Amino acid sequence: MHRTLRAQHDRFALTHPFRISRGVKTQADVVTVTIADGDVVGQGEGVPYPRYDETIEKTLAEIEGVRAAIEGGADRAALQALLQPGAARNAVDCALWDLEARRAGRSVAELIGAPEPHRLASALTVVIDTPQAMAVAAKAMASAPLLKVKVDAIDPEAQLREVRAAAPDCRLIVDPNESWDEALLRGIEPLLVELRTDLLEQPVSAGADEWLEGFTPAIPICADEAVHVAADLDVVARRYQVVNVKLDKSGGLTAALELANATRARGLGLMTGCMVSSSLSIAAALHVARMSDFVDLDGPIWLAEDRAGGVRDEGGMLLPPERGFWGTP
């Protein structure tokens, strides 16, 4: 059969603005890749991220650059050399996984040799706002098992105190998105301990984190922007205690699984994260989430309307997509 590849820009409106230290978004902009081989069709999604100098236009151009190879039969192994880690490779890689599963009549889980995705705790996010508004948001999520709190460097103490008071029983991830410096981090550690913080995610810039090599944190620190692929671990393992695997950073499920397995082999903690995306991104990420200590896959929960048959949230518990949505024949 002759393969065909199609890539397109899709937009999903959000129910509320998603505000973090580096900006705010009101819609999810994704690239959807569809690869057809006769009657068998696989899909994947990538989310270009400006932090990594990615745009929709650049991502579509990258995919166009490998069209001939993919339509000529290039597989996932070949793809790793054709594209750099990032949203473009993620979308194509996940489409190839989906295509492979459907052609074989077996699920992606079966191809990996792993259990099928199941219901699991996934963080609900409290985005940056006034401390009072963040408390209101946290109170509405207070029965969830895990909250992730976005903060910046302006008034994180007030924000975190209000959130913890409003949601006293949740496990807590604090995510400054690189907005803190060394002095702020050292100064706020006692508060993080007092508030029973479970994880501090990428507090300082990935380009200015060398000092973490000599630092023993009171709260485990998770690398996010500082880690993309398994080759990064030589440095990351000296600075961080946990690694956040995102398919858009690693460039697809193939590289994400490699990074997750390498992270575990080094004895580091593991987290699975996502961009603000549709369930098409999350369905693939669930295969890393099953291995993880922390799961943060609430991207589709922010959408006014997700893709039909996608994941669902029940009070902070994420339910996998309906069979046939992605990666299942």
Short mmCIF file of C-alpha atoms in Angstrom, two decimals:
data_model
loop_
_atom_site.label_atom_id
_atom_site.label_comp_id
_atom_site.label_asym_id
_atom_site.label_seq_id
_atom_site.Cartn_x
_atom_site.Cartn_y
_atom_site.Cartn_z
CA MET A 1 0.00 0.00 0.00
CA HIS A 2 1.05 3.60 -0.57
CA ARG A 3 1.27 5.77 2.51
CA THR A 4 0.00 9.32 2.65
CA LEU A 5 0.80 11.91 5.31
CA ARG A 6 -1.29 14.92 6.25
CA ALA A 7 -0.40 17.57 8.85
CA GLN A 8 -2.70 20.38 9.96
CA HIS A 9 -3.05 23.09 12.57
CA ASP A 10 -5.95 22.53 14.96
CA ARG A 11 -7.21 24.93 17.64
CA PHE A 12 -9.06 24.13 20.85
CA ALA A 13 -10.55 26.93 22.93
CA LEU A 14 -9.93 26.83 26.69
CA THR A 15 -12.62 27.21 29.32
CA HIS A 16 -10.37 29.55 31.36
CA PRO A 17 -7.05 31.33 30.69
CA PHE A 18 -4.03 29.15 31.49
CA ARG A 19 -1.55 31.50 33.16
CA ILE A 20 2.02 30.59 34.13
CA SER A 21 5.13 32.65 34.86
CA ARG A 22 6.03 33.12 31.19
CA GLY A 23 2.62 34.00 29.80
CA VAL A 24 -1.03 33.14 29.36
CA LYS A 25 -2.92 31.18 26.73
CA THR A 26 -6.61 31.04 25.89
CA GLN A 27 -6.47 28.29 23.28
CA ALA A 28 -4.46 25.16 22.58
CA ASP A 29 -2.70 25.26 19.22
CA VAL A 30 -1.67 21.79 18.08
CA VAL A 31 -0.40 20.04 14.97
CA THR A 32 -2.31 16.90 14.05
CA VAL A 33 -0.58 14.33 11.83
CA THR A 34 -2.54 11.65 10.00
CA ILE A 35 -0.72 8.81 8.24
CA ALA A 36 -2.83 6.53 6.08
CA ASP A 37 -1.64 3.20 4.70
CA GLY A 38 -4.48 1.95 2.57
CA ASP A 39 -7.50 1.68 4.85
CA VAL A 40 -5.41 1.80 8.03
CA VAL A 41 -5.00 5.27 9.57
CA GLY A 42 -2.84 6.44 12.46
CA GLN A 43 -2.86 9.83 14.15
CA GLY A 44 -0.56 11.80 16.41
CA GLU A 45 -0.44 15.29 17.92
CA GLY A 46 2.34 17.72 18.74
CA VAL A 47 2.20 21.02 20.61
CA PRO A 48 4.80 23.56 19.45
CA TYR A 49 6.20 25.46 22.43
CA PRO A 50 7.68 28.96 22.10
CA ARG A 51 10.07 28.28 25.02
CA TYR A 52 11.89 25.94 22.62
CA ASP A 53 11.60 28.31 19.65
CA GLU A 54 8.78 26.27 18.13
CA THR A 55 5.82 27.63 16.19
CA ILE A 56 2.98 26.03 14.27
CA GLU A 57 4.58 27.15 11.01
CA LYS A 58 8.02 25.74 11.84
CA THR A 59 6.52 22.48 13.02
CA LEU A 60 4.47 22.04 9.86
CA ALA A 61 7.57 22.82 7.78
CA GLU A 62 9.61 20.22 9.65
CA ILE A 63 6.96 17.59 9.01
CA GLU A 64 6.76 18.56 5.35
CA GLY A 65 10.51 18.00 5.17
CA VAL A 66 10.13 14.31 6.07
CA ARG A 67 6.98 13.68 4.06
CA ALA A 68 8.79 11.77 1.29
CA ALA A 69 10.58 9.53 3.77
CA ILE A 70 7.46 8.74 5.78
CA GLU A 71 5.33 8.14 2.70
CA GLY A 72 8.16 5.97 1.40
CA GLY A 73 7.87 3.70 4.42
CA ALA A 74 10.27 5.13 7.03
CA ASP A 75 9.53 3.64 10.44
CA ARG A 76 9.86 5.00 13.99
CA ALA A 77 13.52 4.00 14.22
CA ALA A 78 14.34 5.90 11.04
CA LEU A 79 12.34 8.89 12.23
CA GLN A 80 14.65 9.41 15.21
CA ALA A 81 17.43 10.42 12.81
CA LEU A 82 15.18 12.36 10.44
CA LEU A 83 13.87 14.89 12.97
CA GLN A 84 15.21 16.50 16.13
CA PRO A 85 13.37 16.06 19.43
CA GLY A 86 10.33 18.32 19.56
CA ALA A 87 6.69 18.70 18.62
CA ALA A 88 7.10 17.74 14.95
CA ARG A 89 8.76 14.42 15.72
CA ASN A 90 6.26 13.75 18.47
CA ALA A 91 3.28 14.11 16.15
CA VAL A 92 4.79 11.85 13.49
CA ASP A 93 6.15 9.28 15.96
CA CYS A 94 2.79 8.91 17.71
CA ALA A 95 0.98 8.63 14.38
CA LEU A 96 3.35 5.80 13.43
CA TRP A 97 2.69 4.04 16.76
CA ASP A 98 -1.06 4.30 16.17
CA LEU A 99 -0.70 3.07 12.59
CA GLU A 100 1.48 0.14 13.69
CA ALA A 101 -0.99 -0.91 16.36
CA ARG A 102 -3.98 -0.76 14.03
CA ARG A 103 -2.17 -2.63 11.27
CA ALA A 104 -1.12 -5.37 13.70
CA GLY A 105 -4.54 -5.58 15.35
CA ARG A 106 -2.81 -5.15 18.71
CA SER A 107 -2.76 -2.25 21.16
CA VAL A 108 0.27 -0.04 21.74
CA ALA A 109 0.41 -1.49 25.25
CA GLU A 110 0.70 -4.99 23.76
CA LEU A 111 3.42 -3.81 21.37
CA ILE A 112 5.37 -2.35 24.32
CA GLY A 113 4.69 -5.39 26.50
CA ALA A 114 3.00 -3.32 29.18
CA PRO A 115 -0.39 -3.17 30.92
CA GLU A 116 -3.20 -1.27 29.26
CA PRO A 117 -3.65 2.32 30.52
CA HIS A 118 -5.82 2.52 33.61
CA ARG A 119 -7.43 5.06 35.92
CA LEU A 120 -4.75 7.03 37.76
CA ALA A 121 -4.25 10.16 39.83
CA SER A 122 -3.28 13.13 37.66
CA ALA A 123 -2.57 16.63 38.94
CA LEU A 124 -5.15 19.36 38.60
CA THR A 125 -3.53 22.75 38.00
CA VAL A 126 -4.02 25.98 39.91
CA VAL A 127 -2.75 28.70 37.59
CA ILE A 128 -1.23 32.04 38.57
CA ASP A 129 -3.67 34.63 39.85
CA THR A 130 -4.13 36.69 42.98
CA PRO A 131 -3.63 34.61 46.14
CA GLN A 132 -7.34 34.92 46.88
CA ALA A 133 -8.39 33.76 43.41
CA MET A 134 -5.95 30.84 43.61
CA ALA A 135 -7.50 29.85 46.94
CA VAL A 136 -10.95 29.79 45.33
CA ALA A 137 -9.64 27.58 42.52
CA ALA A 138 -7.86 25.27 44.97
CA LYS A 139 -10.94 24.93 47.17
CA ALA A 140 -12.91 23.68 44.18
CA MET A 141 -10.27 20.97 43.66
CA ALA A 142 -9.61 20.23 47.33
CA SER A 143 -10.85 16.63 47.14
CA ALA A 144 -8.39 15.73 44.35
CA PRO A 145 -5.37 13.63 45.34
CA LEU A 146 -2.80 15.89 43.66
CA LEU A 147 -2.62 19.61 42.89
CA LYS A 148 -0.02 21.45 40.84
CA VAL A 149 0.38 25.11 41.73
CA LYS A 150 1.83 27.55 39.20
CA VAL A 151 3.71 30.45 40.78
CA ASP A 152 6.14 33.17 39.78
CA ALA A 153 8.63 35.29 41.71
CA ILE A 154 6.23 38.10 42.67
CA ASP A 155 4.46 36.71 45.74
CA PRO A 156 4.78 32.92 45.86
CA GLU A 157 4.56 32.73 49.64
CA ALA A 158 1.10 34.32 49.77
CA GLN A 159 -0.08 32.25 46.79
CA LEU A 160 1.11 28.98 48.30
CA ARG A 161 -0.22 29.67 51.78
CA GLU A 162 -3.66 30.45 50.39
CA VAL A 163 -3.71 27.34 48.22
CA ARG A 164 -2.62 25.06 51.04
CA ALA A 165 -5.19 26.53 53.42
CA ALA A 166 -7.91 25.97 50.83
CA ALA A 167 -6.77 22.42 49.99
CA PRO A 168 -5.19 21.02 53.16
CA ASP A 169 -5.13 17.33 52.21
CA CYS A 170 -3.86 17.22 48.60
CA ARG A 171 -0.37 16.22 47.63
CA LEU A 172 1.30 19.33 46.21
CA ILE A 173 3.57 20.09 43.26
CA VAL A 174 4.90 23.66 43.07
CA ASP A 175 5.94 24.83 39.58
CA PRO A 176 7.63 28.24 39.14
CA ASN A 177 8.44 27.51 35.46
CA GLU A 178 12.06 28.76 35.77
CA SER A 179 11.02 32.09 37.33
CA TRP A 180 12.98 31.82 40.61
CA ASP A 181 16.64 32.44 41.32
CA GLU A 182 18.96 30.77 43.79
CA ALA A 183 18.28 33.26 46.60
CA LEU A 184 14.50 32.90 46.32
CA LEU A 185 14.71 29.11 46.24
CA ARG A 186 16.98 28.91 49.28
CA GLY A 187 14.81 31.40 51.18
CA ILE A 188 11.48 29.71 50.44
CA GLU A 189 12.53 26.15 51.26
CA PRO A 190 11.31 26.29 54.89
CA LEU A 191 7.87 27.36 53.64
CA LEU A 192 7.76 24.50 51.14
CA VAL A 193 8.52 22.07 53.96
CA GLU A 194 5.93 23.70 56.21
CA LEU A 195 3.27 23.40 53.52
CA ARG A 196 4.11 19.73 52.94
CA THR A 197 5.19 20.19 49.34
CA ASP A 198 5.89 16.88 47.60
CA LEU A 199 7.78 18.20 44.58
CA LEU A 200 9.32 21.43 43.29
CA GLU A 201 9.36 21.54 39.50
CA GLN A 202 12.05 23.45 37.57
CA PRO A 203 12.29 26.43 39.94
CA VAL A 204 15.29 28.07 38.24
CA SER A 205 16.26 28.54 34.62
CA ALA A 206 17.59 25.46 32.87
CA GLY A 207 20.42 27.69 31.65
CA ALA A 208 21.43 28.74 35.16
CA ASP A 209 21.11 25.59 37.24
CA GLU A 210 24.77 24.58 37.61
CA TRP A 211 24.73 25.49 41.31
CA LEU A 212 22.21 22.70 41.94
CA GLU A 213 25.09 20.20 41.65
CA GLY A 214 26.28 21.20 45.11
CA PHE A 215 22.84 21.70 46.61
CA THR A 216 20.95 19.26 48.83
CA PRO A 217 17.28 20.29 48.61
CA ALA A 218 14.76 19.92 51.38
CA ILE A 219 12.12 19.10 48.73
CA PRO A 220 12.89 16.91 45.69
CA ILE A 221 13.48 19.07 42.61
CA CYS A 222 12.16 17.94 39.24
CA ALA A 223 13.85 18.76 35.95
CA ASP A 224 11.44 19.90 33.26
CA GLU A 225 12.90 22.42 30.82
CA ALA A 226 16.36 21.06 31.72
CA VAL A 227 15.70 17.58 30.29
CA HIS A 228 14.46 16.46 26.89
CA VAL A 229 16.04 13.11 25.99
CA ALA A 230 18.01 10.31 27.63
CA ALA A 231 21.33 11.87 26.61
CA ASP A 232 20.58 14.81 28.95
CA LEU A 233 20.64 12.60 32.03
CA ASP A 234 24.41 12.67 32.53
CA VAL A 235 24.11 16.30 33.58
CA VAL A 236 20.56 16.29 34.92
CA ALA A 237 21.21 13.43 37.36
CA ARG A 238 23.79 15.59 39.15
CA ARG A 239 21.35 18.47 39.65
CA TYR A 240 17.85 17.02 40.05
CA GLN A 241 16.13 14.18 41.86
CA VAL A 242 13.15 13.73 39.52
CA VAL A 243 12.72 13.92 35.74
CA ASN A 244 9.61 15.18 33.96
CA VAL A 245 9.08 13.31 30.69
CA LYS A 246 6.98 15.09 28.10
CA LEU A 247 6.47 13.64 24.65
CA ASP A 248 6.70 17.06 23.02
CA LYS A 249 10.16 17.56 24.53
CA SER A 250 11.48 14.07 23.78
CA GLY A 251 9.99 13.97 20.32
CA GLY A 252 7.47 11.16 20.65
CA LEU A 253 6.62 8.05 22.62
CA THR A 254 9.65 6.16 21.29
CA ALA A 255 12.16 8.58 22.82
CA ALA A 256 9.97 9.20 25.88
CA LEU A 257 10.03 5.52 26.80
CA GLU A 258 13.80 5.50 26.35
CA LEU A 259 14.12 8.51 28.67
CA ALA A 260 11.72 7.05 31.25
CA ASN A 261 13.55 3.72 31.36
CA ALA A 262 16.94 5.45 31.59
CA THR A 263 15.61 7.67 34.40
CA ARG A 264 14.46 4.64 36.37
CA ALA A 265 17.77 2.87 35.73
CA ARG A 266 19.58 5.78 37.42
CA GLY A 267 17.33 5.59 40.46
CA LEU A 268 15.73 8.98 39.81
CA GLY A 269 12.08 9.79 40.38
CA LEU A 270 9.82 9.99 37.35
CA MET A 271 7.05 12.37 36.38
CA THR A 272 4.92 12.49 33.23
CA GLY A 273 3.79 15.90 32.04
CA CYS A 274 2.15 17.49 29.04
CA MET A 275 1.49 20.74 27.25
CA VAL A 276 -2.02 22.18 27.02
CA SER A 277 -3.27 19.75 24.42
CA SER A 278 -6.09 17.48 23.36
CA SER A 279 -6.53 13.87 24.44
CA LEU A 280 -4.64 12.74 21.35
CA SER A 281 -1.43 13.87 23.07
CA ILE A 282 -2.43 12.34 26.40
CA ALA A 283 -3.35 8.89 25.10
CA ALA A 284 0.27 8.27 24.15
CA ALA A 285 1.66 9.85 27.34
CA LEU A 286 -0.33 7.37 29.44
CA HIS A 287 2.23 4.73 28.49
CA VAL A 288 4.86 6.68 30.41
CA ALA A 289 2.45 7.67 33.17
CA ARG A 290 2.06 4.02 34.25
CA MET A 291 5.74 4.08 35.30
CA SER A 292 5.64 7.44 37.06
CA ASP A 293 5.64 8.71 40.63
CA PHE A 294 3.84 11.90 39.62
CA VAL A 295 1.42 12.35 36.72
CA ASP A 296 0.40 15.75 35.33
CA LEU A 297 -1.76 15.13 32.28
CA ASP A 298 -4.63 17.56 32.73
CA GLY A 299 -4.06 19.42 29.44
CA PRO A 300 -7.38 18.35 27.87
CA ILE A 301 -9.28 19.18 31.06
CA TRP A 302 -8.78 22.86 30.15
CA LEU A 303 -10.46 22.50 26.76
CA ALA A 304 -13.98 23.73 26.10
CA GLU A 305 -14.34 20.75 23.76
CA ASP A 306 -11.89 17.87 23.45
CA ARG A 307 -11.66 15.24 20.71
CA ALA A 308 -14.53 12.76 21.00
CA GLY A 309 -13.73 9.65 23.03
CA GLY A 310 -10.76 11.17 24.85
CA VAL A 311 -9.66 11.08 28.47
CA ARG A 312 -11.95 12.17 31.30
CA ASP A 313 -11.28 13.60 34.74
CA GLU A 314 -13.19 12.45 37.79
CA GLY A 315 -12.09 14.50 40.78
CA GLY A 316 -8.42 14.34 39.94
CA MET A 317 -8.50 10.76 38.67
CA LEU A 318 -7.80 10.49 34.95
CA LEU A 319 -9.71 7.88 32.97
CA PRO A 320 -8.12 6.59 29.75
CA PRO A 321 -9.74 7.20 26.35
CA GLU A 322 -12.37 4.95 24.89
CA ARG A 323 -11.06 1.89 23.07
CA GLY A 324 -10.29 2.75 19.47
CA PHE A 325 -9.39 6.39 20.24
CA TRP A 326 -5.58 6.02 19.86
CA GLY A 327 -3.27 3.06 19.96
CA THR A 328 -6.03 0.45 20.13
CA PRO A 329 -7.52 -1.32 17.12
#
